[in-house]
Amino acid sequence: LLAAACGKKEPSTTSEVAVIDVRQIIQQSPVIASINKRLAAEIQPMQTAIQTKQNTLQQEATALSNPDLTEEDMLTLKLKLLEGKKALITEAGALRQQSELKQTEALADIYNKLDTSIATFNQTRNRQFKLILKQAYVLYANEDLNITTNIQNDFDTKYAS
């Protein structure tokens, strides 16, 4: 009754099946938002450095339009720009790989923690649910089978930083 009065829905107590909308948890969880913010902060200095190098190359490229450049100076400048672009592409690729790796590791950690939250939630209910499905794989489920809010609350409480 208290949960109903507060607008929080408790899962059906008669069902052995439950459904979780993992996508909703990932989109709404402040814990996950904090993780994403931390990842962005880690990557930002490297992105800024690459952007600075790109701006420098663009400024140096404007010198190619200088009519006073000798052919030798023009070739030297073109070679320098080409080498700079090559280095920039290499750095950007490394940053992308590093960023993807960090995101993959963070997502794996999030899924492990969600699995723990789901198991804990079910244990506190004496293993009431024999089957818990991800919403993405379910065409239709009655709303009283949805335990997403319960899992998200547990996850956010347990893993808040």
PDB file of N, CA and C in Angstrom, residues 50-85:
ATOM      1  N   ILE A  50      44.115  17.317 -30.072  1.00  0.00           N
ATOM      2  CA  ILE A  50      43.973  16.995 -31.496  1.00  0.00           C
ATOM      3  C   ILE A  50      43.363  18.173 -32.242  1.00  0.00           C
ATOM      4  N   GLN A  51      42.356  18.807 -31.651  1.00  0.00           N
ATOM      5  CA  GLN A  51      41.725  19.974 -32.285  1.00  0.00           C
ATOM      6  C   GLN A  51      42.725  21.114 -32.448  1.00  0.00           C
ATOM      7  N   THR A  52      43.573  21.329 -31.447  1.00  0.00           N
ATOM      8  CA  THR A  52      44.597  22.375 -31.519  1.00  0.00           C
ATOM      9  C   THR A  52      45.569  22.092 -32.656  1.00  0.00           C
ATOM     10  N   LYS A  53      45.991  20.834 -32.769  1.00  0.00           N
ATOM     11  CA  LYS A  53      46.902  20.463 -33.857  1.00  0.00           C
ATOM     12  C   LYS A  53      46.238  20.636 -35.215  1.00  0.00           C
ATOM     13  N   GLN A  54      44.969  20.309 -35.297  1.00  0.00           N
ATOM     14  CA  GLN A  54      44.246  20.475 -36.556  1.00  0.00           C
ATOM     15  C   GLN A  54      44.151  21.954 -36.926  1.00  0.00           C
ATOM     16  N   ASN A  55      43.870  22.795 -35.949  1.00  0.00           N
ATOM     17  CA  ASN A  55      43.804  24.244 -36.199  1.00  0.00           C
ATOM     18  C   ASN A  55      45.160  24.780 -36.648  1.00  0.00           C
ATOM     19  N   THR A  56      46.220  24.302 -36.032  1.00  0.00           N
ATOM     20  CA  THR A  56      47.574  24.732 -36.402  1.00  0.00           C
ATOM     21  C   THR A  56      47.874  24.342 -37.847  1.00  0.00           C
ATOM     22  N   LEU A  57      47.510  23.121 -38.218  1.00  0.00           N
ATOM     23  CA  LEU A  57      47.722  22.679 -39.601  1.00  0.00           C
ATOM     24  C   LEU A  57      46.941  23.543 -40.588  1.00  0.00           C
ATOM     25  N   GLN A  58      45.726  23.890 -40.228  1.00  0.00           N
ATOM     26  CA  GLN A  58      44.917  24.729 -41.106  1.00  0.00           C
ATOM     27  C   GLN A  58      45.539  26.117 -41.268  1.00  0.00           C
ATOM     28  N   GLN A  59      46.073  26.643 -40.184  1.00  0.00           N
ATOM     29  CA  GLN A  59      46.734  27.954 -40.256  1.00  0.00           C
ATOM     30  C   GLN A  59      47.987  27.874 -41.126  1.00  0.00           C
ATOM     31  N   GLU A  60      48.746  26.801 -40.956  1.00  0.00           N
ATOM     32  CA  GLU A  60      49.953  26.629 -41.764  1.00  0.00           C
ATOM     33  C   GLU A  60      49.600  26.429 -43.241  1.00  0.00           C
ATOM     34  N   ALA A  61      48.461  25.820 -43.516  1.00  0.00           N
ATOM     35  CA  ALA A  61      48.042  25.591 -44.895  1.00  0.00           C
ATOM     36  C   ALA A  61      47.722  26.898 -45.608  1.00  0.00           C
ATOM     37  N   THR A  62      47.312  27.892 -44.856  1.00  0.00           N
ATOM     38  CA  THR A  62      47.016  29.187 -45.489  1.00  0.00           C
ATOM     39  C   THR A  62      48.286  29.817 -46.069  1.00  0.00           C
ATOM     40  N   ALA A  63      49.434  29.429 -45.551  1.00  0.00           N
ATOM     41  CA  ALA A  63      50.702  29.966 -46.064  1.00  0.00           C
ATOM     42  C   ALA A  63      50.968  29.499 -47.492  1.00  0.00           C
ATOM     43  N   LEU A  64      50.298  28.431 -47.911  1.00  0.00           N
ATOM     44  CA  LEU A  64      50.487  27.937 -49.281  1.00  0.00           C
ATOM     45  C   LEU A  64      50.011  28.956 -50.330  1.00  0.00           C
ATOM     46  N   SER A  65      49.123  29.823 -49.919  1.00  0.00           N
ATOM     47  CA  SER A  65      48.616  30.823 -50.877  1.00  0.00           C
ATOM     48  C   SER A  65      49.513  32.058 -50.970  1.00  0.00           C
ATOM     49  N   ASN A  66      50.603  32.053 -50.217  1.00  0.00           N
ATOM     50  CA  ASN A  66      51.547  33.180 -50.254  1.00  0.00           C
ATOM     51  C   ASN A  66      52.294  33.166 -51.592  1.00  0.00           C
ATOM     52  N   PRO A  67      52.126  34.212 -52.398  1.00  0.00           N
ATOM     53  CA  PRO A  67      52.785  34.240 -53.709  1.00  0.00           C
ATOM     54  C   PRO A  67      54.309  34.400 -53.621  1.00  0.00           C
ATOM     55  N   ASP A  68      54.822  34.784 -52.473  1.00  0.00           N
ATOM     56  CA  ASP A  68      56.255  34.986 -52.319  1.00  0.00           C
ATOM     57  C   ASP A  68      57.029  33.699 -52.027  1.00  0.00           C
ATOM     58  N   LEU A  69      56.303  32.589 -51.835  1.00  0.00           N
ATOM     59  CA  LEU A  69      56.990  31.326 -51.545  1.00  0.00           C
ATOM     60  C   LEU A  69      57.693  30.804 -52.790  1.00  0.00           C
ATOM     61  N   THR A  70      58.913  30.337 -52.561  1.00  0.00           N
ATOM     62  CA  THR A  70      59.629  29.691 -53.666  1.00  0.00           C
ATOM     63  C   THR A  70      59.040  28.297 -53.844  1.00  0.00           C
ATOM     64  N   GLU A  71      59.334  27.689 -54.956  1.00  0.00           N
ATOM     65  CA  GLU A  71      58.831  26.346 -55.223  1.00  0.00           C
ATOM     66  C   GLU A  71      59.367  25.359 -54.185  1.00  0.00           C
ATOM     67  N   GLU A  72      60.621  25.535 -53.812  1.00  0.00           N
ATOM     68  CA  GLU A  72      61.232  24.660 -52.801  1.00  0.00           C
ATOM     69  C   GLU A  72      60.546  24.839 -51.452  1.00  0.00           C
ATOM     70  N   ASP A  73      60.287  26.104 -51.059  1.00  0.00           N
ATOM     71  CA  ASP A  73      59.590  26.363 -49.792  1.00  0.00           C
ATOM     72  C   ASP A  73      58.173  25.797 -49.814  1.00  0.00           C
ATOM     73  N   MET A  74      57.526  25.892 -50.976  1.00  0.00           N
ATOM     74  CA  MET A  74      56.171  25.365 -51.116  1.00  0.00           C
ATOM     75  C   MET A  74      56.184  23.841 -50.950  1.00  0.00           C
ATOM     76  N   LEU A  75      57.140  23.169 -51.574  1.00  0.00           N
ATOM     77  CA  LEU A  75      57.242  21.715 -51.441  1.00  0.00           C
ATOM     78  C   LEU A  75      57.554  21.312 -50.000  1.00  0.00           C
ATOM     79  N   THR A  76      58.450  22.071 -49.369  1.00  0.00           N
ATOM     80  CA  THR A  76      58.790  21.791 -47.970  1.00  0.00           C
ATOM     81  C   THR A  76      57.553  21.945 -47.079  1.00  0.00           C
ATOM     82  N   LEU A  77      56.788  23.009 -47.312  1.00  0.00           N
ATOM     83  CA  LEU A  77      55.589  23.261 -46.517  1.00  0.00           C
ATOM     84  C   LEU A  77      54.535  22.174 -46.782  1.00  0.00           C
ATOM     85  N   LYS A  78      54.366  21.777 -48.029  1.00  0.00           N
ATOM     86  CA  LYS A  78      53.407  20.718 -48.357  1.00  0.00           C
ATOM     87  C   LYS A  78      53.795  19.407 -47.675  1.00  0.00           C
ATOM     88  N   LEU A  79      55.096  19.109 -47.673  1.00  0.00           N
ATOM     89  CA  LEU A  79      55.567  17.888 -47.020  1.00  0.00           C
ATOM     90  C   LEU A  79      55.303  17.954 -45.513  1.00  0.00           C
ATOM     91  N   LYS A  80      55.576  19.110 -44.926  1.00  0.00           N
ATOM     92  CA  LYS A  80      55.338  19.297 -43.491  1.00  0.00           C
ATOM     93  C   LYS A  80      53.847  19.137 -43.177  1.00  0.00           C
ATOM     94  N   LEU A  81      52.990  19.709 -44.015  1.00  0.00           N
ATOM     95  CA  LEU A  81      51.550  19.585 -43.811  1.00  0.00           C
ATOM     96  C   LEU A  81      51.084  18.143 -43.965  1.00  0.00           C
ATOM     97  N   LEU A  82      51.630  17.469 -44.942  1.00  0.00           N
ATOM     98  CA  LEU A  82      51.279  16.069 -45.164  1.00  0.00           C
ATOM     99  C   LEU A  82      51.679  15.195 -43.977  1.00  0.00           C
ATOM    100  N   GLU A  83      52.876  15.428 -43.463  1.00  0.00           N
ATOM    101  CA  GLU A  83      53.334  14.681 -42.286  1.00  0.00           C
ATOM    102  C   GLU A  83      52.474  15.014 -41.068  1.00  0.00           C
ATOM    103  N   GLY A  84      52.099  16.276 -40.942  1.00  0.00           N
ATOM    104  CA  GLY A  84      51.237  16.695 -39.832  1.00  0.00           C
ATOM    105  C   GLY A  84      49.863  16.043 -39.917  1.00  0.00           C
ATOM    106  N   LYS A  85      49.297  15.992 -41.115  1.00  0.00           N
ATOM    107  CA  LYS A  85      47.993  15.343 -41.297  1.00  0.00           C
ATOM    108  C   LYS A  85      48.073  13.856 -40.972  1.00  0.00           C
TER     109      LYS A  85
END
